[in-house]
mmCIF file of C-alpha atoms in Angstrom:
data_model
loop_
_atom_site.group_PDB
_atom_site.id
_atom_site.type_symbol
_atom_site.label_atom_id
_atom_site.label_comp_id
_atom_site.label_asym_id
_atom_site.label_seq_id
_atom_site.Cartn_x
_atom_site.Cartn_y
_atom_site.Cartn_z
ATOM 1 C CA UNK A 1 20.773 43.339 -23.741
ATOM 2 C CA UNK A 2 23.065 40.360 -24.066
ATOM 3 C CA UNK A 3 22.528 39.958 -20.109
ATOM 4 C CA UNK A 4 18.775 39.986 -20.266
ATOM 5 C CA UNK A 5 18.731 37.460 -23.013
ATOM 6 C CA UNK A 6 21.041 35.104 -21.135
ATOM 7 C CA UNK A 7 18.736 35.396 -17.949
ATOM 8 C CA UNK A 8 15.683 34.496 -19.996
ATOM 9 C CA UNK A 9 17.621 31.673 -21.726
ATOM 10 C CA UNK A 10 18.524 30.337 -18.085
ATOM 11 C CA UNK A 11 15.322 30.800 -16.782
ATOM 12 C CA UNK A 12 14.077 28.768 -19.772
ATOM 13 C CA UNK A 13 16.325 26.156 -19.337
ATOM 14 C CA UNK A 14 15.385 25.638 -15.838
ATOM 15 C CA UNK A 15 11.786 25.554 -16.593
ATOM 16 C CA UNK A 16 12.396 23.025 -19.011
ATOM 17 C CA UNK A 17 14.341 21.162 -16.740
ATOM 18 C CA UNK A 18 11.760 21.338 -14.087
ATOM 19 C CA UNK A 19 8.879 19.691 -16.561
ATOM 20 C CA UNK A 20 11.322 17.041 -17.505
ATOM 21 C CA UNK A 21 11.595 16.161 -13.660
ATOM 22 C CA UNK A 22 7.867 16.121 -13.089
ATOM 23 C CA UNK A 23 7.512 13.808 -16.086
ATOM 24 C CA UNK A 24 10.220 11.514 -15.107
ATOM 25 C CA UNK A 25 8.333 11.203 -11.433
ATOM 26 C CA UNK A 26 4.813 10.513 -12.622
ATOM 27 C CA UNK A 27 5.734 8.152 -14.937
ATOM 28 C CA UNK A 28 7.935 6.606 -12.206
ATOM 29 C CA UNK A 29 5.029 7.171 -9.913
ATOM 30 C CA UNK A 30 2.925 5.352 -12.592
ATOM 31 C CA UNK A 31 5.109 2.332 -13.181
ATOM 32 C CA UNK A 32 5.847 1.758 -9.484
ATOM 33 C CA UNK A 33 1.697 1.713 -8.854
ATOM 34 C CA UNK A 34 1.200 -0.807 -11.671
ATOM 35 C CA UNK A 35 3.670 -3.181 -10.223
ATOM 36 C CA UNK A 36 2.513 -2.664 -6.617
ATOM 37 C CA UNK A 37 -1.446 -4.096 -7.913
ATOM 38 C CA UNK A 38 -0.303 -6.997 -9.776
ATOM 39 C CA UNK A 39 -0.973 -9.954 -7.830
ATOM 40 C CA UNK A 40 1.055 -12.260 -9.608
ATOM 41 C CA UNK A 41 4.282 -10.209 -8.731
ATOM 42 C CA UNK A 42 3.127 -9.604 -5.252
ATOM 43 C CA UNK A 43 2.740 -13.365 -5.083
ATOM 44 C CA UNK A 44 6.421 -14.167 -6.267
ATOM 45 C CA UNK A 45 8.209 -11.349 -4.381
ATOM 46 C CA UNK A 46 6.068 -11.973 -0.749
ATOM 47 C CA UNK A 47 4.539 -15.450 -0.992
ATOM 48 C CA UNK A 48 3.786 -15.824 2.769
ATOM 49 C CA UNK A 49 2.093 -12.627 2.754
ATOM 50 C CA UNK A 50 0.032 -13.617 -0.615
ATOM 51 C CA UNK A 51 -0.884 -16.944 0.980
ATOM 52 C CA UNK A 52 -2.057 -15.257 4.489
ATOM 53 C CA UNK A 53 -4.518 -13.085 2.643
ATOM 54 C CA UNK A 54 -5.812 -14.937 -0.223
ATOM 55 C CA UNK A 55 -9.276 -15.327 -0.165
ATOM 56 C CA UNK A 56 -10.597 -19.062 -0.798
ATOM 57 C CA UNK A 57 -14.173 -20.311 -1.321
ATOM 58 C CA UNK A 58 -16.228 -19.948 1.849
ATOM 59 C CA UNK A 59 -13.363 -17.565 3.558
ATOM 60 C CA UNK A 60 -14.574 -15.320 6.720
ATOM 61 C CA UNK A 61 -11.685 -13.368 6.403
ATOM 62 C CA UNK A 62 -7.989 -12.812 6.286
ATOM 63 C CA UNK A 63 -5.045 -13.288 8.479
ATOM 64 C CA UNK A 64 -6.043 -10.398 10.328
ATOM 65 C CA UNK A 65 -9.051 -12.479 11.559
ATOM 66 C CA UNK A 66 -6.684 -15.427 12.836
ATOM 67 C CA UNK A 67 -7.750 -15.943 16.359
ATOM 68 C CA UNK A 68 -4.885 -15.580 19.047
ATOM 69 C CA UNK A 69 -3.292 -18.962 20.028
ATOM 70 C CA UNK A 70 -2.705 -19.790 23.628
ATOM 71 C CA UNK A 71 0.571 -22.283 23.525
ATOM 72 C CA UNK A 72 -0.821 -23.920 26.352
ATOM 73 C CA UNK A 73 -4.430 -24.741 24.873
ATOM 74 C CA UNK A 74 -5.238 -28.165 25.711
ATOM 75 C CA UNK A 75 -7.718 -27.965 22.148
ATOM 76 C CA UNK A 76 -4.903 -27.025 19.992
ATOM 77 C CA UNK A 77 -2.524 -29.645 21.353
ATOM 78 C CA UNK A 78 -0.490 -30.809 18.340
ATOM 79 C CA UNK A 79 0.102 -34.797 18.014
ATOM 80 C CA UNK A 80 1.740 -36.268 14.737
ATOM 81 C CA UNK A 81 4.654 -38.375 13.834
ATOM 82 C CA UNK A 82 7.001 -35.019 14.498
ATOM 83 C CA UNK A 83 5.259 -34.245 17.698
ATOM 84 C CA UNK A 84 4.759 -37.045 19.963
ATOM 85 C CA UNK A 85 2.736 -37.230 23.214
ATOM 86 C CA UNK A 86 4.709 -36.207 26.156
ATOM 87 C CA UNK A 87 5.613 -39.103 28.441
ATOM 88 C CA UNK A 88 3.118 -39.901 31.123
ATOM 89 C CA UNK A 89 0.443 -37.884 29.058
ATOM 90 C CA UNK A 90 -2.942 -38.360 30.811
ATOM 91 C CA UNK A 91 -6.146 -37.115 30.319
ATOM 92 C CA UNK A 92 -9.691 -37.422 31.890
ATOM 93 C CA UNK A 93 -12.118 -39.072 29.539
ATOM 94 C CA UNK A 94 -15.779 -39.899 29.745
ATOM 95 C CA UNK A 95 -17.912 -42.249 27.911
ATOM 96 C CA UNK A 96 -20.153 -40.854 25.296
ATOM 97 C CA UNK A 97 -21.786 -44.002 23.613
ATOM 98 C CA UNK A 98 -21.326 -47.183 23.262
ATOM 99 C CA UNK A 99 -18.597 -47.616 25.724
ATOM 100 C CA UNK A 100 -16.442 -44.771 23.343
ATOM 101 C CA UNK A 101 -14.674 -42.211 25.649
ATOM 102 C CA UNK A 102 -13.824 -38.554 24.462
ATOM 103 C CA UNK A 103 -12.024 -36.049 26.688
ATOM 104 C CA UNK A 104 -14.400 -34.969 29.315
ATOM 105 C CA UNK A 105 -14.134 -30.807 28.308
ATOM 106 C CA UNK A 106 -15.361 -31.883 24.555
ATOM 107 C CA UNK A 107 -17.531 -34.692 25.376
ATOM 108 C CA UNK A 108 -20.779 -32.838 25.314
ATOM 109 C CA UNK A 109 -19.728 -31.366 22.054
ATOM 110 C CA UNK A 110 -19.360 -34.551 20.531
ATOM 111 C CA UNK A 111 -22.876 -35.794 21.775
ATOM 112 C CA UNK A 112 -24.427 -32.789 20.457
ATOM 113 C CA UNK A 113 -22.871 -33.109 16.835
ATOM 114 C CA UNK A 114 -24.149 -36.791 16.836
ATOM 115 C CA UNK A 115 -27.612 -35.962 17.829
ATOM 116 C CA UNK A 116 -28.169 -33.143 15.258
ATOM 117 C CA UNK A 117 -26.958 -35.050 12.922
ATOM 118 C CA UNK A 118 -29.312 -37.929 13.693
ATOM 119 C CA UNK A 119 -32.068 -35.455 13.930
ATOM 120 C CA UNK A 120 -31.892 -34.675 9.896
ATOM 121 C CA UNK A 121 -32.300 -37.931 9.517
ATOM 122 C CA UNK A 122 -29.277 -39.547 9.233
ATOM 123 C CA UNK A 123 -27.267 -42.648 11.126
ATOM 124 C CA UNK A 124 -23.543 -41.617 12.132
ATOM 125 C CA UNK A 125 -21.540 -44.361 14.109
ATOM 126 C CA UNK A 126 -18.848 -43.780 16.451
ATOM 127 C CA UNK A 127 -16.050 -46.624 15.342
ATOM 128 C CA UNK A 128 -13.139 -45.360 17.341
ATOM 129 C CA UNK A 129 -12.424 -42.422 19.576
ATOM 130 C CA UNK A 130 -10.324 -42.706 22.719
ATOM 131 C CA UNK A 131 -7.267 -45.249 22.545
ATOM 132 C CA UNK A 132 -5.080 -45.939 25.816
ATOM 133 C CA UNK A 133 -1.465 -46.715 24.815
ATOM 134 C CA UNK A 134 -1.576 -50.318 24.743
ATOM 135 C CA UNK A 135 -4.476 -50.327 22.250
ATOM 136 C CA UNK A 136 -3.076 -47.801 20.115
ATOM 137 C CA UNK A 137 0.401 -50.502 20.069
ATOM 138 C CA UNK A 138 -1.727 -53.354 19.097
ATOM 139 C CA UNK A 139 -3.335 -51.669 16.132
ATOM 140 C CA UNK A 140 0.046 -50.351 14.757
ATOM 141 C CA UNK A 141 1.750 -53.997 15.092
ATOM 142 C CA UNK A 142 -1.301 -55.552 13.736
ATOM 143 C CA UNK A 143 -0.973 -53.149 10.502
ATOM 144 C CA UNK A 144 2.827 -53.946 10.021
ATOM 145 C CA UNK A 145 1.734 -57.625 9.843
ATOM 146 C CA UNK A 146 -0.804 -56.702 6.965
ATOM 147 C CA UNK A 147 1.951 -54.455 5.488
ATOM 148 C CA UNK A 148 4.565 -57.464 5.696
ATOM 149 C CA UNK A 149 1.873 -60.100 4.403
ATOM 150 C CA UNK A 150 2.051 -57.547 1.177
ATOM 151 C CA UNK A 151 5.587 -58.832 0.796
ATOM 152 C CA UNK A 152 7.155 -55.458 2.567
ATOM 153 C CA UNK A 153 10.645 -55.947 4.610
ATOM 154 C CA UNK A 154 10.152 -55.308 8.479
ATOM 155 C CA UNK A 155 11.293 -51.958 8.146
ATOM 156 C CA UNK A 156 9.541 -50.724 5.246
ATOM 157 C CA UNK A 157 6.315 -52.405 6.727
ATOM 158 C CA UNK A 158 6.683 -50.110 9.636
ATOM 159 C CA UNK A 159 6.654 -47.064 7.219
ATOM 160 C CA UNK A 160 3.798 -48.012 5.165
ATOM 161 C CA UNK A 161 2.236 -49.125 8.765
ATOM 162 C CA UNK A 162 2.693 -45.565 9.858
ATOM 163 C CA UNK A 163 0.693 -43.625 7.003
ATOM 164 C CA UNK A 164 -2.135 -45.913 7.927
ATOM 165 C CA UNK A 165 -2.367 -46.015 11.992
ATOM 166 C CA UNK A 166 -0.401 -43.427 14.085
ATOM 167 C CA UNK A 167 2.843 -44.843 15.651
ATOM 168 C CA UNK A 168 2.110 -45.194 19.763
ATOM 169 C CA UNK A 169 2.612 -41.915 21.194
ATOM 170 C CA UNK A 170 1.624 -39.916 18.013
ATOM 171 C CA UNK A 171 -2.064 -40.693 17.679
ATOM 172 C CA UNK A 172 -4.714 -38.138 18.158
ATOM 173 C CA UNK A 173 -6.998 -41.035 19.694
ATOM 174 C CA UNK A 174 -4.413 -41.319 22.620
ATOM 175 C CA UNK A 175 -4.729 -37.664 22.954
ATOM 176 C CA UNK A 176 -8.705 -38.302 23.331
ATOM 177 C CA UNK A 177 -9.792 -35.501 20.794
ATOM 178 C CA UNK A 178 -10.141 -37.539 18.111
ATOM 179 C CA UNK A 179 -13.312 -39.730 16.714
ATOM 180 C CA UNK A 180 -13.583 -41.652 13.601
ATOM 181 C CA UNK A 181 -17.468 -41.507 12.133
ATOM 182 C CA UNK A 182 -18.776 -43.757 9.778
ATOM 183 C CA UNK A 183 -22.382 -44.171 8.454
ATOM 184 C CA UNK A 184 -24.158 -47.043 10.350
ATOM 185 C CA UNK A 185 -24.753 -48.366 6.515
ATOM 186 C CA UNK A 186 -21.233 -48.256 5.320
ATOM 187 C CA UNK A 187 -18.770 -49.205 8.247
ATOM 188 C CA UNK A 188 -15.883 -49.378 5.817
ATOM 189 C CA UNK A 189 -12.794 -47.041 6.751
ATOM 190 C CA UNK A 190 -12.021 -46.065 3.502
ATOM 191 C CA UNK A 191 -12.447 -43.320 0.688
ATOM 192 C CA UNK A 192 -15.650 -44.797 -0.242
ATOM 193 C CA UNK A 193 -17.003 -42.954 3.311
ATOM 194 C CA UNK A 194 -16.832 -39.456 1.807
ATOM 195 C CA UNK A 195 -19.737 -40.370 -0.481
ATOM 196 C CA UNK A 196 -22.261 -41.022 2.422
ATOM 197 C CA UNK A 197 -24.830 -38.477 3.399
ATOM 198 C CA UNK A 198 -23.216 -38.822 7.033
ATOM 199 C CA UNK A 199 -20.027 -37.675 6.088
ATOM 200 C CA UNK A 200 -21.241 -34.709 3.894
ATOM 201 C CA UNK A 201 -23.443 -33.678 6.862
ATOM 202 C CA UNK A 202 -20.588 -33.570 9.190
ATOM 203 C CA UNK A 203 -18.058 -32.179 6.680
ATOM 204 C CA UNK A 204 -20.808 -29.093 6.361
ATOM 205 C CA UNK A 205 -21.334 -28.898 10.016
ATOM 206 C CA UNK A 206 -18.509 -30.084 12.074
ATOM 207 C CA UNK A 207 -16.818 -26.464 12.564
ATOM 208 C CA UNK A 208 -20.325 -25.215 14.459
ATOM 209 C CA UNK A 209 -19.279 -28.035 17.647
ATOM 210 C CA UNK A 210 -15.663 -27.100 17.517
ATOM 211 C CA UNK A 211 -14.582 -29.807 14.671
ATOM 212 C CA UNK A 212 -12.566 -30.218 11.945
ATOM 213 C CA UNK A 213 -11.542 -32.799 9.315
ATOM 214 C CA UNK A 214 -8.275 -33.536 10.476
ATOM 215 C CA UNK A 215 -6.558 -35.298 7.303
ATOM 216 C CA UNK A 216 -8.043 -33.807 4.082
ATOM 217 C CA UNK A 217 -6.879 -34.769 0.843
ATOM 218 C CA UNK A 218 -3.519 -34.477 -0.655
ATOM 219 C CA UNK A 219 -2.046 -33.519 2.791
ATOM 220 C CA UNK A 220 -0.121 -36.518 3.646
ATOM 221 C CA UNK A 221 3.285 -34.650 3.408
ATOM 222 C CA UNK A 222 2.065 -32.658 5.859
ATOM 223 C CA UNK A 223 0.055 -34.285 8.535
ATOM 224 C CA UNK A 224 2.117 -37.926 7.992
ATOM 225 C CA UNK A 225 -1.434 -39.231 7.571
ATOM 226 C CA UNK A 226 -3.537 -40.685 4.613
ATOM 227 C CA UNK A 227 -6.660 -38.967 3.520
ATOM 228 C CA UNK A 228 -9.463 -39.817 6.442
ATOM 229 C CA UNK A 229 -12.519 -38.943 5.785
ATOM 230 C CA UNK A 230 -14.213 -40.395 8.772
ATOM 231 C CA UNK A 231 -11.489 -38.828 11.183
ATOM 232 C CA UNK A 232 -12.437 -35.906 13.019
ATOM 233 C CA UNK A 233 -10.778 -33.695 15.442
ATOM 234 C CA UNK A 234 -11.929 -31.252 18.430
ATOM 235 C CA UNK A 235 -10.183 -27.850 18.369
ATOM 236 C CA UNK A 236 -12.510 -25.337 19.228
ATOM 237 C CA UNK A 237 -15.046 -23.542 17.254
ATOM 238 C CA UNK A 238 -12.912 -20.290 16.642
ATOM 239 C CA UNK A 239 -10.195 -22.529 15.489
ATOM 240 C CA UNK A 240 -12.427 -24.819 13.516
ATOM 241 C CA UNK A 241 -13.961 -22.466 11.473
ATOM 242 C CA UNK A 242 -10.763 -20.384 10.692
ATOM 243 C CA UNK A 243 -9.168 -24.001 9.710
ATOM 244 C CA UNK A 244 -11.537 -25.199 7.505
ATOM 245 C CA UNK A 245 -12.477 -21.572 5.786
ATOM 246 C CA UNK A 246 -9.024 -21.192 5.112
ATOM 247 C CA UNK A 247 -8.444 -24.637 3.818
ATOM 248 C CA UNK A 248 -5.716 -25.749 6.130
ATOM 249 C CA UNK A 249 -4.713 -28.499 8.228
ATOM 250 C CA UNK A 250 -4.085 -28.499 12.091
ATOM 251 C CA UNK A 251 0.091 -28.153 11.129
ATOM 252 C CA UNK A 252 -0.385 -25.312 8.653
ATOM 253 C CA UNK A 253 -2.733 -23.318 11.191
ATOM 254 C CA UNK A 254 -0.028 -23.605 13.945
ATOM 255 C CA UNK A 255 2.699 -22.612 12.029
ATOM 256 C CA UNK A 256 0.539 -19.606 10.689
ATOM 257 C CA UNK A 257 0.435 -18.591 14.511
ATOM 258 C CA UNK A 258 4.051 -18.698 14.370
#
């Protein structure tokens, strides 16, 4: 009789022990699920992953939608103060209008964008496009003199000039894929350009032709250049749509591509 009671007590113990284990497992699973679904915590633990998939206004997809990047793609060549043009760089350019030249492989896209903007009743005006190395050097030296006239020492003037005019060899204009566009009735290259109907149209439609606003607001630390609402860069339609819809600079886009 005592032996039966012991067997029953032992079975009861095993049963209760099993129930306790099930409860513990269920609680742990619930907590894990809550943590896994917490966006704030996920962002803290995996900031890169969170950045890659975060949706923004006008976003057309996530990191999985990112176009494959060919490191030798001429459209995506990075040129900035940290990535100068290679020695002996040369590009085939053709005239677009009024003597301004552009990379021959993308000139038709620039012409189409300007034509459609004008068909919308606006008056976009190219004020700079392809520049030779010598021309860029002249622009940079003149900007240094302007900064020195403000009282800056030579080296400080060079540093300040480099945020306004690219150092020779580091300008996208030398690449042949950059164009400065202003409004006919507002030909000042300053932030007032963003208030013109021409800029508003270009900002809304430039990706359709493969262009991006190259130097957006608050990106100087990334691009090395001040905000320029007149400077557009050809990168091809796929890249342009992705960069713009994800609020990226070209530098960030190429960095994401790894």
